[in-house]
CSV table of C-alpha atoms and ligand atoms in Angstrom, one decimal:
chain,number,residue,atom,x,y,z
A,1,UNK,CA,-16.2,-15.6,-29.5
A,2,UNK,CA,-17.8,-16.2,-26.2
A,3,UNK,CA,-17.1,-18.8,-24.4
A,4,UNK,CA,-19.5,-18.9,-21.7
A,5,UNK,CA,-16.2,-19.0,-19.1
A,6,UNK,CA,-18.1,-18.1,-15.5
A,7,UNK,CA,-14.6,-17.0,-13.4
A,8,UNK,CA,-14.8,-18.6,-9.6
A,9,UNK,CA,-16.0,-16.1,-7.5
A,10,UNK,CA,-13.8,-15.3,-4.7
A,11,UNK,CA,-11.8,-14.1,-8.5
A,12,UNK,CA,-15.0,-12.2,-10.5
A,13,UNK,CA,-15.8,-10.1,-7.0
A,14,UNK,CA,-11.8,-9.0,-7.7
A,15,UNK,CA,-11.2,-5.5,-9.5
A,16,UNK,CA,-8.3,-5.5,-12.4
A,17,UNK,CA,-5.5,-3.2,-10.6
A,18,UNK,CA,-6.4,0.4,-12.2
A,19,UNK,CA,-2.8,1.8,-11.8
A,20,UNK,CA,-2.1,-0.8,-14.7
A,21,UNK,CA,-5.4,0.6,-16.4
A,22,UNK,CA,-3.9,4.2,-16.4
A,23,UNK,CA,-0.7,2.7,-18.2
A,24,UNK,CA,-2.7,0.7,-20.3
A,25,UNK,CA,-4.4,4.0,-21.8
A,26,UNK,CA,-1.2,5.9,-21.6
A,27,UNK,CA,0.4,3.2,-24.3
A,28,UNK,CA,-2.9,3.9,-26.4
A,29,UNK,CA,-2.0,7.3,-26.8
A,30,UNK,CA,1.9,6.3,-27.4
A,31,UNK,CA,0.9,4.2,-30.2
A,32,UNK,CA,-1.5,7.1,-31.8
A,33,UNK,CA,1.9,9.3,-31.9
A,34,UNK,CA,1.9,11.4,-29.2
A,35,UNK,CA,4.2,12.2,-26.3
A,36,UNK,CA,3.0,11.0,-23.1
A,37,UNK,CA,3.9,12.5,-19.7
A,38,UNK,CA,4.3,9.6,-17.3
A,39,UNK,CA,3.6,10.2,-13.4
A,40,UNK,CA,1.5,7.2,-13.4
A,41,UNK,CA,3.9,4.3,-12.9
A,42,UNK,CA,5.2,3.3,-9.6
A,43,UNK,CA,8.1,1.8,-11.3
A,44,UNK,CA,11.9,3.5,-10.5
A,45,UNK,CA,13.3,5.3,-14.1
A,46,UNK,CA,16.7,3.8,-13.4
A,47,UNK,CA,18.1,1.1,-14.9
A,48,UNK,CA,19.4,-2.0,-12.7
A,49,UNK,CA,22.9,-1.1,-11.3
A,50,UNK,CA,25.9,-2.4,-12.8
A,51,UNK,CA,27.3,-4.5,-10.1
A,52,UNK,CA,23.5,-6.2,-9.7
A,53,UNK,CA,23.6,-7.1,-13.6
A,54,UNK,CA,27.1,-8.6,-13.3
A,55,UNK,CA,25.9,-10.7,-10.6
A,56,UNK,CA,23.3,-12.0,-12.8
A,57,UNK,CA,25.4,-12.3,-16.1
A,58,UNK,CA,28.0,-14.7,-13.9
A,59,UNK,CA,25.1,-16.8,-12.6
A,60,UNK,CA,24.1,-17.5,-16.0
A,61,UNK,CA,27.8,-18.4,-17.0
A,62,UNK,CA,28.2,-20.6,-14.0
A,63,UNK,CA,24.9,-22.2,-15.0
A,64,UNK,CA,23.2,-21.4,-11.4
A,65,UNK,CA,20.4,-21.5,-13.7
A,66,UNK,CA,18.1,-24.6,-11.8
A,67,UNK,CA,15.8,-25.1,-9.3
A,68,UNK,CA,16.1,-23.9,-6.3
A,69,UNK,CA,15.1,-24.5,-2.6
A,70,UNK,CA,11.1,-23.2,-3.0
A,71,UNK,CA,12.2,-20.5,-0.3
A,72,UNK,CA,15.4,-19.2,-1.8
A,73,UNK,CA,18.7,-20.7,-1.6
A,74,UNK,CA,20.8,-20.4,2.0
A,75,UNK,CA,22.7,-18.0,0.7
A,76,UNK,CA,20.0,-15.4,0.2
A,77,UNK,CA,18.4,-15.6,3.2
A,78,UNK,CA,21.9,-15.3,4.9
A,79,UNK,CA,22.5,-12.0,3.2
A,80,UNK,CA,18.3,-10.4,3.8
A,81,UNK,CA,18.8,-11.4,7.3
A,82,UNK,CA,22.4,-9.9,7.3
A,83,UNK,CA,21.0,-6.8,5.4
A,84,UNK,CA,17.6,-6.8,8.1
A,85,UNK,CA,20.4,-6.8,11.0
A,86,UNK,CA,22.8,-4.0,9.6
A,87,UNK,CA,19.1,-1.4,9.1
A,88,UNK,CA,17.5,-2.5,12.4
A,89,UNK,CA,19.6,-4.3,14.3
A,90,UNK,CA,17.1,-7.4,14.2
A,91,UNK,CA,18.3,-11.0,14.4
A,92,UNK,CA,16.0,-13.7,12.3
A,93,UNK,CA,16.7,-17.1,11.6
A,94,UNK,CA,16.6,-18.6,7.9
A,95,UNK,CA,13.0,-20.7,8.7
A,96,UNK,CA,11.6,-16.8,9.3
A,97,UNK,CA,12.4,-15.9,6.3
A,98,UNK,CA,11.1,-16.6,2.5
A,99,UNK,CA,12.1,-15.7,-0.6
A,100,UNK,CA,9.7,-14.6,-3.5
A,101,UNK,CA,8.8,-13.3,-7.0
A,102,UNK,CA,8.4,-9.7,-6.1
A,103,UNK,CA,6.8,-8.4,-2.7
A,104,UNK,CA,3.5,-9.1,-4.3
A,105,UNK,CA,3.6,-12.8,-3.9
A,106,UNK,CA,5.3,-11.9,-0.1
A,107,UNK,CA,2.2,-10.3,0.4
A,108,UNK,CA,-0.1,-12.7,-1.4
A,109,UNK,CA,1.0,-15.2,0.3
A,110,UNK,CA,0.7,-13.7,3.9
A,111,UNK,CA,-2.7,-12.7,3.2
A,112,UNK,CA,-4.0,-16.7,1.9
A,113,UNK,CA,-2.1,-18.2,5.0
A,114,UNK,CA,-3.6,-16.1,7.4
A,115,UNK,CA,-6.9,-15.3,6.8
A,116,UNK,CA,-10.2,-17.5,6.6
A,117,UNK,CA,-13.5,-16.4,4.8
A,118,UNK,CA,-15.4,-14.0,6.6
A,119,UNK,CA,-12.3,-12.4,8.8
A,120,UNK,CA,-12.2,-8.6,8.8
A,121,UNK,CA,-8.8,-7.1,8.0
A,122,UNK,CA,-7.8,-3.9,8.7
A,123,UNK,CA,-6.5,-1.6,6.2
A,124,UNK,CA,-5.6,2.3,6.6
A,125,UNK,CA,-6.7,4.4,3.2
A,126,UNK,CA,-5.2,5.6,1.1
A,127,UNK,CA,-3.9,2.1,0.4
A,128,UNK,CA,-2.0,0.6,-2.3
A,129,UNK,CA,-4.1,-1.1,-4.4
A,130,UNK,CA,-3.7,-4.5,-4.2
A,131,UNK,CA,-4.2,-4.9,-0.3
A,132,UNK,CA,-8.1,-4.8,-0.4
A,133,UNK,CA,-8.1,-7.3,-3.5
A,134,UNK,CA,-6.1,-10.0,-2.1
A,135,UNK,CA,-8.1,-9.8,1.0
A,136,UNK,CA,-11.4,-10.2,-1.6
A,137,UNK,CA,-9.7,-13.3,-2.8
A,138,UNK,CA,-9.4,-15.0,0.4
A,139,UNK,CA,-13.2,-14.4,1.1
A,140,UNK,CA,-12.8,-11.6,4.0
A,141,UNK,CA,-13.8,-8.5,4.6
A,142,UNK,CA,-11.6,-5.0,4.2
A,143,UNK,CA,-12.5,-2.6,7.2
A,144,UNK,CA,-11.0,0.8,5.6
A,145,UNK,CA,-9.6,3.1,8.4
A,146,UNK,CA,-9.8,6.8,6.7
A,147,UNK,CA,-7.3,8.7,7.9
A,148,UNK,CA,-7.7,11.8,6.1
A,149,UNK,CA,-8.9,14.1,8.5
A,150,UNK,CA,-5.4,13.4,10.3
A,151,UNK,CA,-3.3,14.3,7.4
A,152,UNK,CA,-3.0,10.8,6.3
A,153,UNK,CA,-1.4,10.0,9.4
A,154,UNK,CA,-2.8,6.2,10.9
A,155,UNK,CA,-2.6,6.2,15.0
A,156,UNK,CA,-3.1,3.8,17.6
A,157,UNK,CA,-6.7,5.0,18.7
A,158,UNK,CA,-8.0,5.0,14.8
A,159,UNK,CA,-7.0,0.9,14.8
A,160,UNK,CA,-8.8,0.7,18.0
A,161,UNK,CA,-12.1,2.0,17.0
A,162,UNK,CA,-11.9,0.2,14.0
A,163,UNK,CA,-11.4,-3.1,15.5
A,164,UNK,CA,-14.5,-5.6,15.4
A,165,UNK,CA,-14.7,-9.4,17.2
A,166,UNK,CA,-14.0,-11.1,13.6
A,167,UNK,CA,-10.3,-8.6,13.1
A,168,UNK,CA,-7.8,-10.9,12.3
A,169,UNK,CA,-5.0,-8.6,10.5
A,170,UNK,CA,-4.0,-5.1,10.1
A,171,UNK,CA,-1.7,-3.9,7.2
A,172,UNK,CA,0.9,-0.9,7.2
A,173,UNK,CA,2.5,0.2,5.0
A,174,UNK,CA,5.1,2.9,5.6
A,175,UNK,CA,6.2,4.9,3.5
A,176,UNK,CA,3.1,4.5,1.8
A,177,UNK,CA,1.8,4.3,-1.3
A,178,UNK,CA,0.2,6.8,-2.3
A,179,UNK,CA,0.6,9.0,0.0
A,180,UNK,CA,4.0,9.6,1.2
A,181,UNK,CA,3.6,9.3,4.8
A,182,UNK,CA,6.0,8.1,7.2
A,183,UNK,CA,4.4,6.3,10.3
A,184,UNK,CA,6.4,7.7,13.3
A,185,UNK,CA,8.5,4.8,15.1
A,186,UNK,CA,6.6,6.0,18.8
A,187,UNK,CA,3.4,5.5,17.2
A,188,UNK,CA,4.2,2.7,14.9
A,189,UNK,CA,5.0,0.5,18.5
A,190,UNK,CA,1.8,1.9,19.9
A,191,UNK,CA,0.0,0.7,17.0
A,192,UNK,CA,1.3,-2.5,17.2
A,193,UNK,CA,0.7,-2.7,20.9
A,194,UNK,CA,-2.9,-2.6,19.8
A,195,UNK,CA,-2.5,-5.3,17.1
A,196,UNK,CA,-0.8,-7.7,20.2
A,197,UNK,CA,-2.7,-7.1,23.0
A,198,UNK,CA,-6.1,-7.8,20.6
A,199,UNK,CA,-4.6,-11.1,19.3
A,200,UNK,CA,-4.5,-9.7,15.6
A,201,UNK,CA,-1.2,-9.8,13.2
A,202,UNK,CA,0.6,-7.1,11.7
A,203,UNK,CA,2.0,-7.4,8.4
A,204,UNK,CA,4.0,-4.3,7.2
A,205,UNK,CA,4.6,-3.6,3.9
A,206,UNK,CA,8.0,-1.9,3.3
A,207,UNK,CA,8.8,-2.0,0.1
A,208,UNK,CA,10.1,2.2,0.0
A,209,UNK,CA,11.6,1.8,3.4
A,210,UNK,CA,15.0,2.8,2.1
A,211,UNK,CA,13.4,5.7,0.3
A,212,UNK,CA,12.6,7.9,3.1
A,213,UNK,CA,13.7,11.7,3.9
A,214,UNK,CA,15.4,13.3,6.4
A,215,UNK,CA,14.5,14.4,8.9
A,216,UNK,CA,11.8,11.1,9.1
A,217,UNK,CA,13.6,8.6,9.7
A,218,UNK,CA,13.1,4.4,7.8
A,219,UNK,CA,11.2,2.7,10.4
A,220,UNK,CA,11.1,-1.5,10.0
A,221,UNK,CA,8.7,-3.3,12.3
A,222,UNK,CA,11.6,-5.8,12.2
A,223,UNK,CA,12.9,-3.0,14.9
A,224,UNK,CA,10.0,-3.2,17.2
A,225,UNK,CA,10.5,-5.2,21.0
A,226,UNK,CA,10.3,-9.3,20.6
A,227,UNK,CA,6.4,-9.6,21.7
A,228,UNK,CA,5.4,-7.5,18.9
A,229,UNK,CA,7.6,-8.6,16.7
A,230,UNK,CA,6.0,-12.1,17.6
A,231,UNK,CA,3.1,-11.2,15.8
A,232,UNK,CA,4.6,-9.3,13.3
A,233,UNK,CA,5.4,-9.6,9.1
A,234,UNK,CA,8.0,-7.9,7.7
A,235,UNK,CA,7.2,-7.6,3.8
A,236,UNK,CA,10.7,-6.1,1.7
A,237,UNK,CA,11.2,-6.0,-2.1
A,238,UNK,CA,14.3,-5.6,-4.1
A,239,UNK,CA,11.8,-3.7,-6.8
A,240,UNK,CA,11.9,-0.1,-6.1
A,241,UNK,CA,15.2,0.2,-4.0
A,242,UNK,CA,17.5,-0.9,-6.3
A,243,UNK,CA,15.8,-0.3,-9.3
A,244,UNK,CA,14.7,-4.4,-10.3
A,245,UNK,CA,11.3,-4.3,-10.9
A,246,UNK,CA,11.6,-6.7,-13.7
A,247,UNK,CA,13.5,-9.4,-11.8
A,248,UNK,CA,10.7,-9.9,-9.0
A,249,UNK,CA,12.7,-10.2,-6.1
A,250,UNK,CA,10.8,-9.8,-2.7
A,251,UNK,CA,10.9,-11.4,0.7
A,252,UNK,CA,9.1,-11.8,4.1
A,253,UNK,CA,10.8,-12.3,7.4
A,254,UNK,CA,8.4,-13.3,10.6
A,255,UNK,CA,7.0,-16.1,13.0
A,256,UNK,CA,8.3,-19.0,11.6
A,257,UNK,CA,4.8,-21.2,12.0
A,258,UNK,CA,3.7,-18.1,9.3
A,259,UNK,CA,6.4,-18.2,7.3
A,260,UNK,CA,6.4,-21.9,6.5
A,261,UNK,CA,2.7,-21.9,5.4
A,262,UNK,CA,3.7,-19.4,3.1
A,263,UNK,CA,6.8,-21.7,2.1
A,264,UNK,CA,4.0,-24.2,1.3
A,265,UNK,CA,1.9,-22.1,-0.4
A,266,UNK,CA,4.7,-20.8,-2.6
A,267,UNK,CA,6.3,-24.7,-3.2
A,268,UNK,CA,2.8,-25.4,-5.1
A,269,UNK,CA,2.3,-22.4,-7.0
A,270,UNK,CA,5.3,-20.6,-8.2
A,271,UNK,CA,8.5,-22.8,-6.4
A,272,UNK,CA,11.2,-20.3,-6.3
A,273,UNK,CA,12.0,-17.2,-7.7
A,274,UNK,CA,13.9,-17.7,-10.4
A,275,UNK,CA,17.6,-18.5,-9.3
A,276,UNK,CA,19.3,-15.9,-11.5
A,277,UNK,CA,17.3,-13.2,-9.7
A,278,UNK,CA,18.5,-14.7,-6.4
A,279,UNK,CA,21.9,-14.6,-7.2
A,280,UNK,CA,21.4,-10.7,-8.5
A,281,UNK,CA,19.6,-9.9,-4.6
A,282,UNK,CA,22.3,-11.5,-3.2
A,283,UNK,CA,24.9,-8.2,-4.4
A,284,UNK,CA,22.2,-5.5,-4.4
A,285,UNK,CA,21.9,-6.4,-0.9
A,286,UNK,CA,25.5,-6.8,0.1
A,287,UNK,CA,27.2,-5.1,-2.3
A,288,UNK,CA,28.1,-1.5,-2.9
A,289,UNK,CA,25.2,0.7,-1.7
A,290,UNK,CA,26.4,4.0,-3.7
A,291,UNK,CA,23.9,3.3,-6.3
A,292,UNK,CA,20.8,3.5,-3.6
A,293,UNK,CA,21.8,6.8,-2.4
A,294,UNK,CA,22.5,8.1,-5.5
A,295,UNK,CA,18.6,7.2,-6.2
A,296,UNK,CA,17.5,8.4,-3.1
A,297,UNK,CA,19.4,12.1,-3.4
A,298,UNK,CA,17.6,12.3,-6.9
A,299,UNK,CA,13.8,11.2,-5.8
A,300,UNK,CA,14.7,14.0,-3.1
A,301,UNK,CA,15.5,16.6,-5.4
A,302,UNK,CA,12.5,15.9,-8.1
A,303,UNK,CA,10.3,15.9,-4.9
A,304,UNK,CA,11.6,18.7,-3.8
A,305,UNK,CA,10.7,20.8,-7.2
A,306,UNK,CA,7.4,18.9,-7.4
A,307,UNK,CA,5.2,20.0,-4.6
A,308,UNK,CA,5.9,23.7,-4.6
A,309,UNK,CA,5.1,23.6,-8.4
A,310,UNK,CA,2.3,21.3,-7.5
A,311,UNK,CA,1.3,24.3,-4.9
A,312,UNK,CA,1.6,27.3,-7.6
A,313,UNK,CA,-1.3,25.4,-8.8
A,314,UNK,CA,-4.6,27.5,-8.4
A,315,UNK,CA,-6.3,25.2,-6.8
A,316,UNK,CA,-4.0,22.5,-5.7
A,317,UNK,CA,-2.6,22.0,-2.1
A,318,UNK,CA,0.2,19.2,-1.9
A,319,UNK,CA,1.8,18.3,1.6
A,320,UNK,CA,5.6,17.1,1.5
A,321,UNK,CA,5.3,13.6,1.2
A,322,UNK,CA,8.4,12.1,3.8
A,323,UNK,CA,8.9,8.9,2.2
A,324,UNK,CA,8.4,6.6,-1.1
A,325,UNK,CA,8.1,8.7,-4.9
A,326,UNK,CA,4.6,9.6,-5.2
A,327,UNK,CA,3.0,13.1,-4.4
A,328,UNK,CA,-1.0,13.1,-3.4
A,329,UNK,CA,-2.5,16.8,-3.7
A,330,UNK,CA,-5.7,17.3,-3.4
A,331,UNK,CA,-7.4,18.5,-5.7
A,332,UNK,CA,-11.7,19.3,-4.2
A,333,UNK,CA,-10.5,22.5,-5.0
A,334,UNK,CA,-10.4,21.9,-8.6
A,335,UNK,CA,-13.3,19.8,-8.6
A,336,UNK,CA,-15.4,21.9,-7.0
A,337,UNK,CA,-14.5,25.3,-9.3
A,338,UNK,CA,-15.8,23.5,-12.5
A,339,UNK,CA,-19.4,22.3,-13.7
A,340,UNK,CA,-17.9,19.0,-15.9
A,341,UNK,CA,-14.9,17.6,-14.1
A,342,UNK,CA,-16.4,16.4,-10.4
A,343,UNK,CA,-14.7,13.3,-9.7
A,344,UNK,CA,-10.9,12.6,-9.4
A,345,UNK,CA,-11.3,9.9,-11.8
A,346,UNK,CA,-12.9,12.1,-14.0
A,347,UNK,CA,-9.5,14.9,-13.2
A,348,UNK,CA,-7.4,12.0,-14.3
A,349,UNK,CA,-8.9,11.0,-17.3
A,350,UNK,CA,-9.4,14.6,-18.6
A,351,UNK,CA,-5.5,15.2,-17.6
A,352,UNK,CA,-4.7,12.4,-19.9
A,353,UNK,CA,-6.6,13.6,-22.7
A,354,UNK,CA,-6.3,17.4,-22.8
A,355,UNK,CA,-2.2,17.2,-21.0
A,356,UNK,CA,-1.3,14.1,-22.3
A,357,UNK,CA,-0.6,13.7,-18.6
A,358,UNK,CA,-1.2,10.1,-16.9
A,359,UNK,CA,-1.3,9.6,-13.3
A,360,UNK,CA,-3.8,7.6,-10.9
A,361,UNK,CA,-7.2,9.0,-9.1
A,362,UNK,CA,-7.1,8.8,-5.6
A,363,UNK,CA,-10.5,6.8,-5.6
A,364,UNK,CA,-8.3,4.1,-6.7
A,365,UNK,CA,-6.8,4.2,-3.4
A,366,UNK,CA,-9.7,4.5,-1.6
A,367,UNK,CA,-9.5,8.1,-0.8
A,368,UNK,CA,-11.8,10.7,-3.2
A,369,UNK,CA,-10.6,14.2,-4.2
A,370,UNK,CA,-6.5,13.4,-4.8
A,371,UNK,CA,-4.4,12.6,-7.3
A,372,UNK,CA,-1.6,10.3,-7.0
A,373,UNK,CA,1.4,11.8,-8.8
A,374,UNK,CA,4.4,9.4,-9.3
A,375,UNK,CA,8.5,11.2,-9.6
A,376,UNK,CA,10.2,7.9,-10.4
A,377,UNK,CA,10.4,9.7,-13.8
A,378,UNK,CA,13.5,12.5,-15.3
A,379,UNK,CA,13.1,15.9,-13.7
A,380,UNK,CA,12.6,17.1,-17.6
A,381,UNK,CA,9.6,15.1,-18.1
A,382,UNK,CA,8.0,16.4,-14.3
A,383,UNK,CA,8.7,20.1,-15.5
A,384,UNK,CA,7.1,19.8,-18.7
A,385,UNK,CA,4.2,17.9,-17.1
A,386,UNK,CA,4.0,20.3,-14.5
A,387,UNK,CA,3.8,23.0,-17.1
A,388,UNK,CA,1.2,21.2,-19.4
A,389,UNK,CA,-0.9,20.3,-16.3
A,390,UNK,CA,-1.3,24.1,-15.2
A,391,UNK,CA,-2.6,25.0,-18.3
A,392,UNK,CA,-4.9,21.9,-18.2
A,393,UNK,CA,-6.2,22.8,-15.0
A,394,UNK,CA,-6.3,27.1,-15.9
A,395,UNK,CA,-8.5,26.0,-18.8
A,396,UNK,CA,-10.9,23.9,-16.5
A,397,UNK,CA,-11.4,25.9,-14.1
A,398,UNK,CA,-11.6,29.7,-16.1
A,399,UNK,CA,-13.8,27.6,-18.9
B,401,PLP,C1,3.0,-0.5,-1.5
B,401,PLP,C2,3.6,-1.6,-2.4
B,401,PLP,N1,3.8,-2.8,-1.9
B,401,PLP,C3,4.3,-3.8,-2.7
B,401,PLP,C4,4.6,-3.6,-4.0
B,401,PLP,C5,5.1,-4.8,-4.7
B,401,PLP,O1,6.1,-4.6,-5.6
B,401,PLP,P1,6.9,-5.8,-6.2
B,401,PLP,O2,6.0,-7.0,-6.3
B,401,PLP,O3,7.5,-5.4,-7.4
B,401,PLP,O4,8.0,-6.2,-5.1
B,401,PLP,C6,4.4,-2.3,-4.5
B,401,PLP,C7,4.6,-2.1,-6.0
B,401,PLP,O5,4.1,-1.2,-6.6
B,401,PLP,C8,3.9,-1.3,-3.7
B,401,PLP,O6,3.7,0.0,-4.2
């Protein structure tokens, strides 16, 4: 039935997030009875820890099950901030900090309080997906700083030739998604030396900062020297380091004028986030921390089978990503040995069909001739993908 529904447009010049297309297609497949390999979701394969779910089971029993404060109760800002000062050393107050329904609406809500129509925000590809959307939403413009040719590694200099009179923001994030870098803590201050002295913001996205290898060390801009940190957003999310994806738990510490615009912002949208999850961040945050580096030793040792296998690939050269759960090989190799199979959209989609293998083209990230390859997923199900995709890929390329 048509409706003649015209969408407003700062939302119809927005793209549906195509890492929930892949798994969307992967489910169609599931439901026609086969067995789907699944690298595609950026999604942890553990379940909540034990402690965390007690937590929530006793604030059901206690009936903590109301409104809260629209920021998040006292209680769980005390423990992020507690948590924020224990990593970096950082001292916040509880009007820098909000509480949210996952680091989306963190982010979301940054982005809308900050930025007018026609600003330029800066954005290092690949990026996560979302980042260039949001900024579509609040009617600016995303200047995309490719940093490819340096291994995927953003600097200070590429910021600065990137910067144009109507630059308002610039977002890390580190580790990133997709592709696994860590931004070194020398060069993360020089970066946001750049961001101060050109009157722009930083907002930094650290949702995998827990999830990051030795020898590279987790670097929080909460850690940089007070006039940076001035300027500076510190986006978290309880989603991927401890495994609560489901219970939408993120938070933002920074300038408290920014921070309470995103309180208001958040108090007519969504209010809280919902008090049972609260409760829950309160003890994945202070609680036992065994659970975390239990993840953390296994993402290491999936990653560490991954990318040599990914290189015994003909055709497929991986780096070792240093942070987050996602590999990005490229693949222009494969692309270019083949007559049908040219884009890495088109790799992806073929990979799906022929491997029953779904991951996420690195177009979607804005960076052509990758794949993004997530290991939040059993070391039995990355070995038999592994094994279905060389074949996949033998066929292409000999066919
Ligand atoms: C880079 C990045 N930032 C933020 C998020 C937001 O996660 P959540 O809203 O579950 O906290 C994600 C999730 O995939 C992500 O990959």
């Amino acid at each position: 039935m048509t409706t003649n529904f015209i969408p407003a447009q700062r939302v119809a010049s927005m793209q549906s997030s195509s890492t929930l297309a892949v798994l969307q297609k992967a489910e169609n497949l599931r439901r026609a009875g086969y067995e789907v390999y699944d690298l595609g979701a950026g999604e942890p394969d553990f379940n909540t820890p034990n402690n965390i779910k007690l937590a929530a089971h006793k604030a059901i029993d206690e009936n903590f099950t109301r409104y809260t404060p629209a920021a998040g109760t006292v209680e769980i800002k005390r423990a992020i901030i507690d948590y924020i000062a224990a990593n970096t050393g950082a001292n916040y107050n509880p009007q820098q900090v909000v509480v949210s329904a996952g680091g989306k609406q963190t982010i979301f809500n940054a982005i809308v309080t900050l930025i007018n129509p026609g600003d330029d925000v800066l954005i290092p590809a690949p990026y996560w997906v979302t980042f260039p959307e949001i900024v579509t939403f609040a009617g600016a413009n995303s200047v995309i700083i490719d940093t490819e040719s340096n291994g995927f590694q953003l600097t200070a200099e590429m910021v600065e030739a990137h910067l144009t009179p109507k630059s308002r923001l610039l977002i890390l994030n580190s580790p990133s998604n997709p592709s696994g870098r860590v931004v070194d803590p020398k060069e993360f201050e020089r970066i946001a030396e750049v961001v101060v002295k050109n009157n722009l913001w930083l907002l930094s996205d650290e949702c995998y900062y827990q999830f990051t290898y030795q020898p590279h060390k987790p670097f929080s801009a909460a850690s940089l020297r007070d006039e940076l940190r001035a300027r500076t957003l510190v986006s978290g999310s309880l989603s991927k380091t401890y495994a609560m994806t489901g219970w939408r738990l993120g938070y933002a510490l920074g300038p408290q004028d920014w921070i309470a615009e995103m309180v208001k912002v958040q108090s007519h949208s969504t209010s809280n986030p919902a008090s049972i999850s609260q409760k829950a961040a309160i003890e994945a945050l202070s609680g036992s921390q065994e659970s975390l580096k239990e993840m953390l030793y296994e993402y290491r040792r999936r990653r560490d089978y991954l990318i040599p296998a990914l290189n015994q690939i003909e055709g497929i050269e991986c780096v070792e990503p240093e942070g987050a759960f996602y590999a990005f090989p490229n693949v222009k190799k494969v692309l270019d040995s083949n007559s049908k199979i040219k884009s890495s959209a088109d790799l992806a989609d073929y990979l799906l069909e022929e491997a029953h293998i779904a991951l996420t083209a690195g177009s979607a990230f804005g960076t052509e001739g990758y794949l993004r390859i997530s290991y939040a997923t059993s070391m039995e199900i990355l070995q038999r993908a592994i094994d279905k995709m060389t074949e996949a890929i033998v066929k292409l390329v000999k066919g």
